[in-house]
Coordinates of C-alpha atoms in Angstrom, one line a residue:
Chain A
M1 CA 6.0 -35.8 22.7
R2 CA 2.9 -35.3 20.7
N3 CA 2.3 -32.1 22.6
F4 CA 5.8 -31.0 21.7
L5 CA 5.4 -31.7 18.0
N6 CA 2.1 -30.0 17.9
R7 CA 3.6 -26.9 19.5
L8 CA 6.6 -27.1 17.1
K9 CA 4.1 -27.0 14.2
Y10 CA 2.5 -23.7 15.5
F11 CA 6.0 -22.4 16.2
I12 CA 7.0 -22.9 12.5
I13 CA 3.7 -21.6 11.1
L14 CA 3.8 -18.4 13.3
A15 CA 7.5 -17.8 12.7
A16 CA 6.9 -18.1 9.0
L17 CA 3.9 -15.8 9.0
Q18 CA 5.8 -13.3 11.1
T19 CA 9.1 -13.3 9.2
L20 CA 7.8 -13.7 5.7
L21 CA 4.6 -11.7 5.8
F22 CA 3.8 -9.5 8.8
G23 CA 7.4 -8.5 9.4
H24 CA 7.4 -6.6 6.1
I25 CA 4.4 -4.6 6.9
H26 CA 5.1 -1.3 8.6
L27 CA 1.8 0.6 8.4
F28 CA 2.4 4.4 8.4
G29 CA 6.0 3.6 9.2
Y30 CA 5.2 2.7 12.8
A31 CA 2.7 -0.1 13.1
T32 CA 3.8 -3.7 12.8
V33 CA 1.7 -6.8 13.5
Y34 CA 3.4 -9.2 15.9
I35 CA 1.2 -12.2 15.1
Y36 CA 3.7 -14.6 16.7
L37 CA 2.6 -13.4 20.1
L38 CA -0.3 -15.8 19.6
F39 CA 2.1 -18.6 20.4
I40 CA 3.0 -17.1 23.8
L41 CA -0.6 -16.1 24.6
K42 CA -1.9 -19.6 23.8
M43 CA 0.5 -21.4 26.1
P44 CA -1.3 -23.7 28.6
R45 CA -1.9 -22.1 31.9
F46 CA 0.2 -24.6 33.8
A47 CA 3.1 -24.9 31.5
T48 CA 6.2 -24.2 33.6
R49 CA 7.6 -20.7 33.4
N50 CA 11.0 -22.1 32.2
E51 CA 9.3 -24.0 29.4
Q52 CA 7.4 -21.0 28.3
M53 CA 10.5 -18.8 28.4
M54 CA 12.5 -21.3 26.4
W55 CA 9.9 -21.5 23.7
A56 CA 9.5 -17.7 23.6
F57 CA 13.2 -17.1 23.5
A58 CA 13.6 -19.6 20.6
L59 CA 10.7 -18.0 18.7
G60 CA 11.9 -14.5 19.3
L61 CA 15.4 -15.4 18.2
T62 CA 14.0 -16.9 15.0
V63 CA 12.1 -13.8 14.2
D64 CA 15.2 -11.8 15.1
I65 CA 17.4 -13.8 12.7
F66 CA 15.1 -13.2 9.8
G67 CA 14.4 -9.6 10.7
N68 CA 18.0 -8.7 11.3
T69 CA 17.2 -7.5 14.8
P70 CA 19.4 -9.9 16.9
G71 CA 18.2 -10.1 20.5
I72 CA 15.4 -7.6 20.4
N73 CA 12.4 -9.9 19.8
A74 CA 14.1 -12.6 21.9
A75 CA 14.4 -10.3 24.9
A76 CA 10.9 -9.0 24.6
A77 CA 9.3 -12.4 24.0
T78 CA 11.2 -13.9 26.9
M79 CA 10.1 -11.2 29.2
L80 CA 6.5 -11.5 28.1
A81 CA 6.6 -15.3 28.7
F82 CA 8.0 -14.7 32.2
M83 CA 5.2 -12.2 33.0
R84 CA 2.4 -14.0 31.2
N85 CA 1.2 -16.2 34.1
Y86 CA 0.9 -13.1 36.4
I87 CA -1.1 -11.3 33.7
L88 CA -3.3 -14.4 33.0
A89 CA -3.9 -14.8 36.8
M90 CA -5.6 -11.4 36.9
F91 CA -8.4 -12.6 34.6
I92 CA -9.0 -16.1 36.0
S93 CA -11.3 -16.3 39.0
N94 CA -9.8 -18.0 42.0
G95 CA -12.3 -20.9 41.9
I96 CA -10.9 -22.3 38.7
N97 CA -8.0 -24.7 39.1
E98 CA -7.9 -26.6 35.8
D99 CA -5.2 -26.3 33.2
L100 CA -6.5 -24.3 30.3
I101 CA -5.4 -22.5 27.1
P102 CA -6.6 -18.9 27.2
S103 CA -9.3 -18.2 24.6
T104 CA -12.7 -16.6 24.4
R105 CA -14.2 -20.0 25.0
V106 CA -12.8 -20.2 28.5
L107 CA -12.6 -16.5 29.3
R108 CA -15.1 -13.9 28.6
W109 CA -14.4 -11.7 25.6
G110 CA -13.6 -8.7 27.7
S111 CA -11.2 -10.7 29.8
Y112 CA -9.5 -12.3 26.9
V113 CA -9.1 -9.0 25.1
S114 CA -7.8 -7.3 28.2
Y115 CA -5.3 -10.1 28.7
A116 CA -4.1 -9.9 25.1
A117 CA -3.9 -6.1 25.3
I118 CA -1.8 -6.1 28.4
C119 CA 0.5 -8.8 27.0
T120 CA 0.9 -7.0 23.6
L121 CA 1.5 -3.6 25.2
L122 CA 4.2 -5.1 27.5
F123 CA 5.8 -6.8 24.6
A124 CA 5.7 -3.8 22.3
F125 CA 7.0 -1.5 25.0
I126 CA 10.1 -3.7 25.7
L127 CA 10.6 -4.3 22.0
F128 CA 10.6 -0.7 20.9
T129 CA 12.5 0.5 23.9
L130 CA 15.3 -1.9 23.0
E131 CA 15.0 -1.1 19.4
L132 CA 15.1 2.6 19.8
F133 CA 17.1 2.9 22.9
T134 CA 20.0 4.5 21.2
F135 CA 17.7 7.2 19.9
S136 CA 16.0 9.5 22.3
M137 CA 12.7 9.9 20.5
P138 CA 9.9 9.6 22.9
L139 CA 7.2 10.5 20.4
H140 CA 8.4 7.9 17.9
L141 CA 8.5 5.3 20.7
L142 CA 5.0 6.2 21.8
L143 CA 3.6 6.0 18.3
S144 CA 5.3 2.8 17.6
V145 CA 4.2 1.1 20.8
G146 CA 0.7 2.4 20.5
S147 CA 0.0 1.7 16.9
S148 CA 1.7 -1.7 16.9
T149 CA -0.2 -2.7 20.0
L150 CA -3.5 -1.7 18.5
L151 CA -2.8 -3.4 15.1
T152 CA -1.6 -6.6 16.7
L153 CA -4.6 -6.7 19.0
L154 CA -6.9 -6.2 16.0
F155 CA -5.3 -9.3 14.4
L156 CA -5.5 -11.3 17.6
I157 CA -9.2 -10.5 17.9
V158 CA -9.8 -11.4 14.3
F159 CA -8.0 -14.7 14.8
E160 CA -10.0 -15.3 18.0
S161 CA -13.3 -14.6 16.3
F162 CA -12.6 -17.1 13.5
N163 CA -11.2 -19.6 15.9
G164 CA -14.3 -19.3 18.2
Q165 CA -16.7 -19.9 15.3
S166 CA -15.0 -22.9 13.9
K167 CA -15.8 -25.1 16.8
Chain B
M1 CA 25.2 -23.1 51.2
R2 CA 22.1 -25.2 51.3
T3 CA 20.0 -22.2 51.7
L4 CA 21.6 -20.6 48.6
F5 CA 21.0 -23.8 46.7
N6 CA 17.4 -23.9 47.7
F7 CA 17.1 -20.3 46.8
L8 CA 18.5 -21.0 43.3
V9 CA 16.2 -24.0 42.8
K10 CA 13.2 -22.2 44.0
H11 CA 13.8 -19.2 41.8
N12 CA 15.3 -21.0 38.9
D13 CA 12.9 -19.2 36.5
W14 CA 14.4 -15.9 37.5
F15 CA 17.8 -17.2 36.6
L16 CA 16.6 -18.6 33.3
L17 CA 15.0 -15.2 32.6
L18 CA 18.3 -13.4 33.4
L19 CA 20.2 -15.9 31.2
L20 CA 17.9 -15.6 28.2
E21 CA 17.7 -11.8 28.5
G22 CA 21.4 -11.7 28.9
I23 CA 21.9 -13.7 25.7
S24 CA 19.5 -11.4 23.9
L25 CA 21.2 -8.3 25.0
V26 CA 24.7 -9.7 24.2
L27 CA 23.4 -10.4 20.7
L28 CA 21.9 -7.0 20.4
V29 CA 25.0 -5.2 21.5
R30 CA 27.3 -7.5 19.5
F31 CA 25.2 -7.0 16.4
N32 CA 25.5 -3.3 16.7
N33 CA 29.3 -3.4 17.3
Y34 CA 30.6 -6.5 15.7
Q35 CA 30.3 -6.8 12.0
G36 CA 31.2 -10.5 11.8
A37 CA 28.1 -11.7 13.6
T38 CA 26.2 -12.7 10.4
F39 CA 24.9 -16.0 11.6
F40 CA 22.1 -14.4 13.6
T41 CA 21.0 -12.3 10.6
S42 CA 19.4 -12.9 7.3
A43 CA 22.8 -12.9 5.8
G44 CA 23.4 -16.2 7.6
S45 CA 23.1 -19.5 5.8
I46 CA 19.8 -20.7 7.4
A47 CA 17.8 -17.5 7.0
G48 CA 19.4 -16.8 3.7
N49 CA 18.3 -20.1 2.2
V50 CA 14.8 -19.7 3.6
Y51 CA 14.5 -16.2 2.1
S52 CA 15.7 -17.3 -1.3
I53 CA 13.1 -20.1 -1.4
F54 CA 10.5 -17.7 -0.3
M55 CA 11.5 -15.1 -2.9
D56 CA 11.2 -17.8 -5.6
A57 CA 7.7 -18.4 -4.5
N58 CA 7.0 -14.7 -4.0
R59 CA 7.9 -14.0 -7.6
Y60 CA 4.8 -15.8 -8.7
F61 CA 2.7 -13.2 -7.1
H62 CA 4.4 -10.5 -9.2
L63 CA 4.0 -12.4 -12.5
K64 CA 1.1 -10.3 -13.7
K65 CA 3.1 -7.1 -13.2
E66 CA 6.1 -8.6 -14.7
N67 CA 4.0 -9.9 -17.6
D68 CA 2.6 -6.4 -18.2
G69 CA 6.1 -5.0 -18.2
L70 CA 7.2 -7.7 -20.7
V71 CA 4.2 -7.0 -22.9
A72 CA 5.1 -3.3 -23.0
Q73 CA 8.7 -4.1 -23.7
N74 CA 7.7 -6.5 -26.4
L75 CA 5.5 -3.9 -28.0
A76 CA 8.4 -1.4 -28.0
L77 CA 10.8 -3.9 -29.4
T78 CA 8.3 -5.0 -32.1
R79 CA 7.9 -1.4 -33.0
E80 CA 11.6 -0.9 -33.1
L81 CA 12.0 -4.0 -35.2
S82 CA 9.5 -3.0 -37.7
E83 CA 11.1 0.4 -38.0
L84 CA 14.5 -1.2 -38.5
K85 CA 13.0 -3.6 -41.1
E86 CA 11.5 -0.6 -42.9
Q87 CA 14.9 1.1 -42.9
L88 CA 16.5 -2.1 -44.1
T89 CA 14.0 -2.5 -47.0
E90 CA 14.7 1.1 -47.9
Y91 CA 18.4 0.4 -48.1
K92 CA 17.8 -2.7 -50.1
N93 CA 15.5 -0.9 -52.4
N94 CA 18.0 1.9 -53.0
E95 CA 20.6 -0.7 -53.7
M96 CA 18.3 -2.5 -56.0
L97 CA 17.5 0.7 -57.7
E98 CA 21.1 1.6 -58.2
N99 CA 21.9 -1.9 -59.6
S100 CA 18.7 -2.2 -61.7
P101 CA 19.4 -2.7 -65.4
I102 CA 16.2 -0.7 -66.1
V103 CA 17.7 2.4 -64.7
E104 CA 21.0 2.1 -66.5
G105 CA 21.3 4.3 -69.5
I106 CA 18.7 6.8 -68.2
S107 CA 20.2 10.2 -68.7
S108 CA 20.8 12.4 -65.8
G109 CA 18.3 15.0 -64.8
Y110 CA 16.0 12.4 -63.3
N111 CA 15.9 11.6 -59.6
F112 CA 14.7 8.3 -58.1
L113 CA 12.9 7.3 -55.0
T114 CA 11.6 4.0 -53.6
A115 CA 8.3 3.3 -52.0
T116 CA 6.2 0.4 -50.9
V117 CA 2.7 -0.4 -52.1
I118 CA 0.2 -0.4 -49.2
N119 CA -3.0 -0.7 -51.2
N120 CA -3.7 -2.0 -54.6
S121 CA -6.7 -3.1 -56.7
L122 CA -7.0 -5.0 -60.0
N123 CA -10.6 -5.7 -60.8
K124 CA -12.1 -2.3 -61.3
V125 CA -12.1 -0.1 -64.4
N126 CA -10.3 2.6 -62.5
N127 CA -7.8 1.0 -60.2
F128 CA -5.6 2.9 -57.9
I129 CA -2.4 2.1 -56.0
T130 CA -1.5 3.7 -52.7
L131 CA 2.1 4.2 -51.7
N132 CA 3.6 4.6 -48.2
K133 CA 5.4 7.8 -49.0
G134 CA 4.3 11.3 -49.8
T135 CA 5.4 14.8 -50.3
D136 CA 7.6 14.7 -47.2
D137 CA 9.7 12.0 -48.8
G138 CA 9.9 14.0 -52.1
I139 CA 7.0 12.5 -54.0
R140 CA 5.0 14.8 -56.1
A141 CA 2.2 14.4 -58.6
E142 CA 3.1 13.4 -62.2
M143 CA 6.1 11.2 -61.1
G144 CA 6.5 8.0 -63.0
V145 CA 6.2 4.8 -61.1
F146 CA 7.9 1.5 -62.1
N147 CA 9.3 -1.6 -60.6
S148 CA 12.0 -4.0 -61.6
D149 CA 9.9 -5.6 -64.3
G150 CA 8.4 -2.6 -66.0
I151 CA 6.4 0.6 -65.6
V152 CA 3.5 0.7 -63.1
G153 CA 1.8 4.1 -63.5
V154 CA 1.9 7.7 -62.7
V155 CA 1.5 9.5 -59.3
Y156 CA -1.9 11.2 -59.3
L157 CA -2.0 12.8 -55.9
A158 CA 0.5 13.1 -53.1
S159 CA -0.3 13.9 -49.5
K160 CA 2.2 14.5 -46.8
S161 CA 2.9 10.8 -46.2
R162 CA 0.9 8.9 -48.8
A163 CA 0.7 9.0 -52.6
L164 CA -2.0 7.8 -54.9
V165 CA -0.9 6.3 -58.2
I166 CA -2.9 5.8 -61.4
P167 CA -1.6 2.5 -62.6
L168 CA -1.7 1.3 -66.2
L169 CA -4.8 -0.5 -65.1
N170 CA -6.9 2.6 -65.1
S171 CA -9.0 4.0 -67.9
K172 CA -7.5 7.4 -67.3
S173 CA -4.0 6.1 -67.8
S174 CA -2.3 7.1 -71.0
I175 CA 1.4 6.5 -71.4
S176 CA 3.4 7.5 -74.3
C177 CA 5.1 4.4 -75.8
R178 CA 6.8 3.0 -78.8
V179 CA 7.7 -0.4 -80.1
K180 CA 11.4 -1.0 -79.7
G181 CA 13.2 -0.7 -83.0
S182 CA 10.5 1.6 -84.4
D183 CA 10.4 5.3 -84.0
S184 CA 6.7 5.9 -84.2
F185 CA 5.1 6.5 -80.9
C186 CA 1.6 5.9 -79.6
S187 CA -0.2 5.8 -76.3
L188 CA -0.9 2.9 -74.1
S189 CA -4.4 2.7 -72.5
W190 CA -6.5 0.2 -70.7
D191 CA -10.1 -0.6 -71.3
G192 CA -10.7 -2.9 -68.3
G193 CA -10.6 -6.6 -68.3
D194 CA -7.5 -8.7 -67.9
P195 CA -5.0 -7.0 -65.7
R196 CA -2.2 -8.7 -67.6
Y197 CA -2.9 -6.9 -70.8
S198 CA -3.2 -3.4 -72.1
T199 CA -3.6 -1.8 -75.5
L200 CA -1.6 0.5 -77.7
I201 CA -3.9 2.7 -79.7
D202 CA -3.3 5.0 -82.6
L203 CA -0.2 3.2 -83.8
P204 CA 0.5 4.4 -87.4
R205 CA 0.1 1.8 -90.0
Y206 CA 3.5 2.5 -91.5
A207 CA 5.2 1.3 -88.3
Q208 CA 7.3 -1.8 -88.8
F209 CA 7.0 -4.4 -86.0
A210 CA 5.9 -8.0 -85.3
T211 CA 4.4 -9.9 -82.4
G212 CA 6.9 -10.5 -79.6
D213 CA 8.5 -7.1 -80.0
T214 CA 9.2 -5.2 -76.9
V215 CA 7.2 -2.1 -76.1
V216 CA 9.0 0.7 -74.2
T217 CA 8.3 4.2 -73.0
S218 CA 8.9 6.8 -75.6
G219 CA 10.5 9.4 -73.5
F220 CA 8.4 12.2 -75.1
S221 CA 6.3 12.9 -72.1
S222 CA 8.0 14.5 -69.2
I223 CA 6.9 11.7 -66.9
F224 CA 9.0 8.7 -67.9
P225 CA 12.5 8.7 -69.4
G226 CA 12.6 6.8 -72.6
G227 CA 13.3 3.1 -72.9
L228 CA 11.6 1.8 -69.8
P229 CA 10.1 -1.7 -70.5
V230 CA 6.3 -1.9 -70.7
G231 CA 5.5 -5.2 -72.3
T232 CA 5.5 -7.3 -75.4
V233 CA 3.4 -7.2 -78.5
E234 CA 0.8 -10.0 -78.3
E235 CA -1.7 -9.3 -81.0
I236 CA -2.0 -6.8 -83.8
E237 CA -5.4 -5.6 -84.9
D238 CA -6.8 -2.8 -87.0
S239 CA -8.4 0.0 -85.2
A240 CA -12.2 0.7 -85.7
D241 CA -11.6 3.3 -88.4
G242 CA -9.0 1.3 -90.1
M243 CA -6.4 4.1 -90.0
F244 CA -4.3 2.8 -87.2
Y245 CA -3.2 -0.4 -85.6
S246 CA -4.5 -1.4 -82.2
V247 CA -2.0 -3.6 -80.5
R248 CA -2.6 -5.8 -77.5
V249 CA 0.3 -5.7 -75.2
K250 CA 1.3 -8.2 -72.6
L251 CA 2.5 -6.2 -69.7
F252 CA 5.8 -7.0 -68.0
T253 CA 4.6 -5.8 -64.6
D254 CA 2.6 -8.2 -62.6
F255 CA 0.2 -5.9 -60.8
S256 CA -1.1 -8.6 -58.5
R257 CA 2.3 -8.8 -56.9
L258 CA 3.4 -5.3 -56.5
T259 CA 5.4 -4.5 -53.3
T260 CA 8.4 -2.3 -53.9
V261 CA 8.2 0.4 -56.6
F262 CA 10.5 3.0 -57.8
L263 CA 9.5 6.5 -58.6
V264 CA 11.2 8.7 -61.2
G265 CA 10.9 12.4 -61.3
N266 CA 12.2 14.8 -63.9
D267 CA 14.1 17.8 -62.5
G268 CA 12.9 19.9 -65.4
Q269 CA 9.4 18.5 -65.5
E270 CA 7.7 21.6 -64.3
E271 CA 9.6 23.8 -66.6
Q272 CA 8.8 21.5 -69.5
E273 CA 5.1 21.5 -68.7
K274 CA 5.1 25.2 -68.3
L275 CA 6.7 25.6 -71.6
E276 CA 4.3 23.3 -73.3
K277 CA 1.4 25.0 -71.8
Q278 CA 2.6 28.4 -73.0
V279 CA 3.1 27.0 -76.5
S280 CA -0.3 25.6 -76.7
K281 CA -1.8 28.8 -75.4
K282 CA 0.0 30.8 -78.1
G283 CA -1.1 28.3 -80.6
K284 CA -4.7 29.2 -79.8

């Protein structure tokens, strides 16, 4: 229960940050920061896939409702939550069996950044494919995915560096 | 059957994924096609309320900009207000001038203007008054200046938008006057001192008058029309050579409280002056 409330707190904080602040930033008309991915990236390793997907769907839908993009963020976030454990497994050595929350403290910097980069890229690709799928604009899609991934990654790294120093 | 059930349980995450993605895609497609689906948008009640609260908070971050805008607007409005006030005073002055008892009875051939005093001095030997109007408004040198109480002085210089007046309180000032009820005229001059008083010099001894009589303009100079009030006789003395009276006059005009003044110009002033100059030349 305490775990749930704690997670709900982050849910609300990240949803607010995303919808009220970052959702309005479209750098160069392409790049948007998807800070709420932090919520999905920071899910415990052994959280069940269903649990992760439910949270991700709820968060994505919330962002959608505020951003007038019904279904798009929800679909991308759900897919990311589904795939996340596979991606995370690539960066955790076989010997480690404990439950953990991915961060630079338990993974090496390189591993964590790679993990975050693959997750963000996957998410951005699904998101922009859905968003632009009525338009056939491959260049636009490429620019949006690339710039948004890089910008989001930058924010995730900044967050991680602050979070790492604080403890 | 059991195998199918086991399959479903084992791969329940796949089915949840399909379910959630299915909902998402339905929402996406519905939103694009069905206009009524406002609940899942910012037009819905939940998101709408959150946004309105956020916008209220957000406004505080724009206060400085808004403030700057208001200051600019305020400035513009203040400027407009002062312009309108000026116009209003002008109208009022014109009305005052038309209804003024002083102006009544002045023969035609004179034109009148109003102006506001923007600078004034009292305590020097040669005081000057500055008016807020100049040649652009029709003011020219040698115009008479008076207010609702009595005469003030004569325009000395006029620039495009300002005019300098030599008031009675200036040693250069010399106004042709007479005591009301008597025909003999003399000139009013000031020798410094109390700004409430001036002196009539060279008043012939045969003139009949008493203290308390009113002094008015004579109308012989081309500057003022005759009959404008100047002051009252306060004290009668003999002049230094004993040939004339020297009369101390209490001025009607309160120079310490000059605001609105009227200007009078004679249409034939230049002509008259020209004529007088010619005559004096011939005389020589």
